Structures are given as structure tokens and as C-alpha cells.
Short mmCIF file of C-alpha atoms in Angstrom, two decimals:
data_model
loop_
_atom_site.label_atom_id
_atom_site.label_comp_id
_atom_site.label_asym_id
_atom_site.label_seq_id
_atom_site.Cartn_x
_atom_site.Cartn_y
_atom_site.Cartn_z
CA MET A 189 -174.45 41.35 2.82
CA THR A 190 -174.34 37.66 3.50
CA GLU A 191 -177.30 37.07 1.19
CA TRP A 192 -175.54 38.93 -1.62
CA TRP A 193 -172.33 37.02 -1.00
CA GLU A 194 -174.15 33.70 -0.98
CA PHE A 195 -175.86 34.58 -4.26
CA THR A 196 -172.57 35.69 -5.81
CA LYS A 197 -170.75 32.60 -4.56
CA THR A 198 -173.39 30.13 -5.70
CA VAL A 199 -174.67 31.75 -8.94
CA ILE A 200 -172.51 34.55 -10.36
CA ILE A 201 -169.03 33.03 -9.94
CA PRO A 202 -170.02 29.66 -11.50
CA LEU A 203 -171.72 31.48 -14.37
CA VAL A 204 -168.60 33.55 -15.06
CA PHE A 205 -166.29 30.54 -14.91
CA GLY A 206 -168.74 28.54 -17.03
CA ALA A 207 -168.82 31.29 -19.63
CA TYR A 208 -165.01 31.37 -19.76
CA ALA A 209 -164.85 27.57 -20.01
CA PHE A 210 -167.46 27.60 -22.78
CA ALA A 211 -165.53 30.29 -24.68
CA ALA A 212 -162.25 28.42 -24.27
CA GLY A 213 -163.87 25.19 -25.48
CA GLY A 214 -165.28 27.00 -28.51
CA TYR A 215 -161.88 28.48 -29.26
CA VAL A 216 -160.18 25.08 -29.04
CA MET A 217 -162.89 23.45 -31.17
CA ASN A 218 -162.58 26.20 -33.79
CA TRP A 219 -158.79 25.81 -33.85
CA MET A 220 -159.06 22.02 -34.27
CA CYS A 221 -161.60 22.35 -37.08
CA GLN A 222 -159.44 24.90 -38.87
CA ARG A 223 -156.43 22.61 -38.63
CA THR A 224 -158.42 19.68 -40.00
CA THR A 225 -159.87 21.81 -42.80
CA ALA A 226 -156.45 23.18 -43.70
CA ARG A 227 -154.99 19.67 -43.74
CA ASN A 228 -157.82 18.40 -45.94
CA LEU A 229 -157.55 21.34 -48.33
CA THR A 230 -153.79 20.83 -48.59
CA LYS A 231 -154.34 17.17 -49.40
CA ILE A 232 -156.96 18.04 -52.02
CA ALA A 233 -154.65 20.61 -53.59
CA ASP A 234 -151.75 18.14 -53.67
CA ASP A 235 -153.98 15.50 -55.26
CA ALA A 236 -155.18 18.03 -57.83
CA ARG A 237 -151.60 19.04 -58.66
CA LYS A 238 -150.63 15.40 -58.99
CA GLY A 239 -153.71 14.70 -61.11
CA ARG A 240 -152.95 17.68 -63.34
CA LYS A 241 -149.39 16.43 -63.78
CA ASP A 242 -150.64 12.94 -64.60
CA LEU A 243 -153.13 14.41 -67.05
CA TRP A 244 -150.40 16.51 -68.71
CA ASP A 245 -148.13 13.44 -68.97
CA ALA A 246 -150.95 11.44 -70.57
CA TYR A 247 -151.71 14.30 -72.99
CA THR A 248 -148.03 14.62 -73.94
CA GLU A 249 -147.75 10.88 -74.50
CA LEU A 250 -150.89 10.93 -76.66
CA LYS A 251 -149.54 13.79 -78.76
CA GLU A 252 -146.19 12.04 -79.17
CA ASN A 253 -147.98 8.87 -80.27
CA GLU A 254 -150.09 10.85 -82.74
CA LEU A 255 -146.98 12.51 -84.18
CA HIS A 256 -145.27 9.14 -84.41
CA ASP A 257 -148.33 7.72 -86.22
CA LEU A 258 -148.36 10.73 -88.58
CA ASP A 259 -144.67 10.23 -89.33
CA LYS A 260 -145.39 6.58 -90.16
CA ARG A 261 -148.26 7.58 -92.47
CA ILE A 262 -146.15 10.20 -94.25
CA ILE A 263 -143.34 7.73 -94.79
CA GLN A 264 -145.83 5.14 -96.08
CA LEU A 265 -147.39 7.69 -98.46
CA GLU A 266 -143.95 8.68 -99.75
CA ARG A 267 -143.14 5.01 -100.40
CA ASP A 268 -146.49 4.49 -102.11
CA THR A 269 -145.96 7.49 -104.39
CA GLU A 270 -142.44 6.36 -105.27
CA LYS A 271 -143.72 2.89 -106.17
CA GLY A 272 -146.80 3.94 -107.96
#
């Protein structure tokens, strides 16, 4: 029985504790990577939302400028037809 106990004490118990430590380390590493990934994805989504808003603002401004230019052209054409 002493041989079995010596084997268990020197080989089996360290293997079991090592396996638990390895599993716990993997769990912690997975959790940290998920947090980092979630943080990065949130940042990317926020940047995309902001970019989409900036793009929409630029598009709206462009359309307003085009309408303003069209109004100017229409007024100029009306003046030209009245003169000519």
C-alpha cells in the first residue's frame, strides 16, 4: 500500500491539480479574450454609427446645396426669360 500511496502522492495528485489549474487558466484566458473582443466590437460599432451619421450629414448638406443651386438657376432663368 505504501507504493500505491507514494505513486498517488507524487504523480496522480499533481496531475489532477495541474489539470484543474490548466482548466482554470483556460477559462480565465477565454473570459479575458471575450471581454477584449466585445470591447473592440462595441468600439467598431460605435465608430460605424458615428461614421454613418457623418455620412448622412454630408449627404444632407450636399442635397441642400444642390437644391440651393437649382433654386439659383431657376431664378436666373426666370430673370433671363423676363428680359429676353
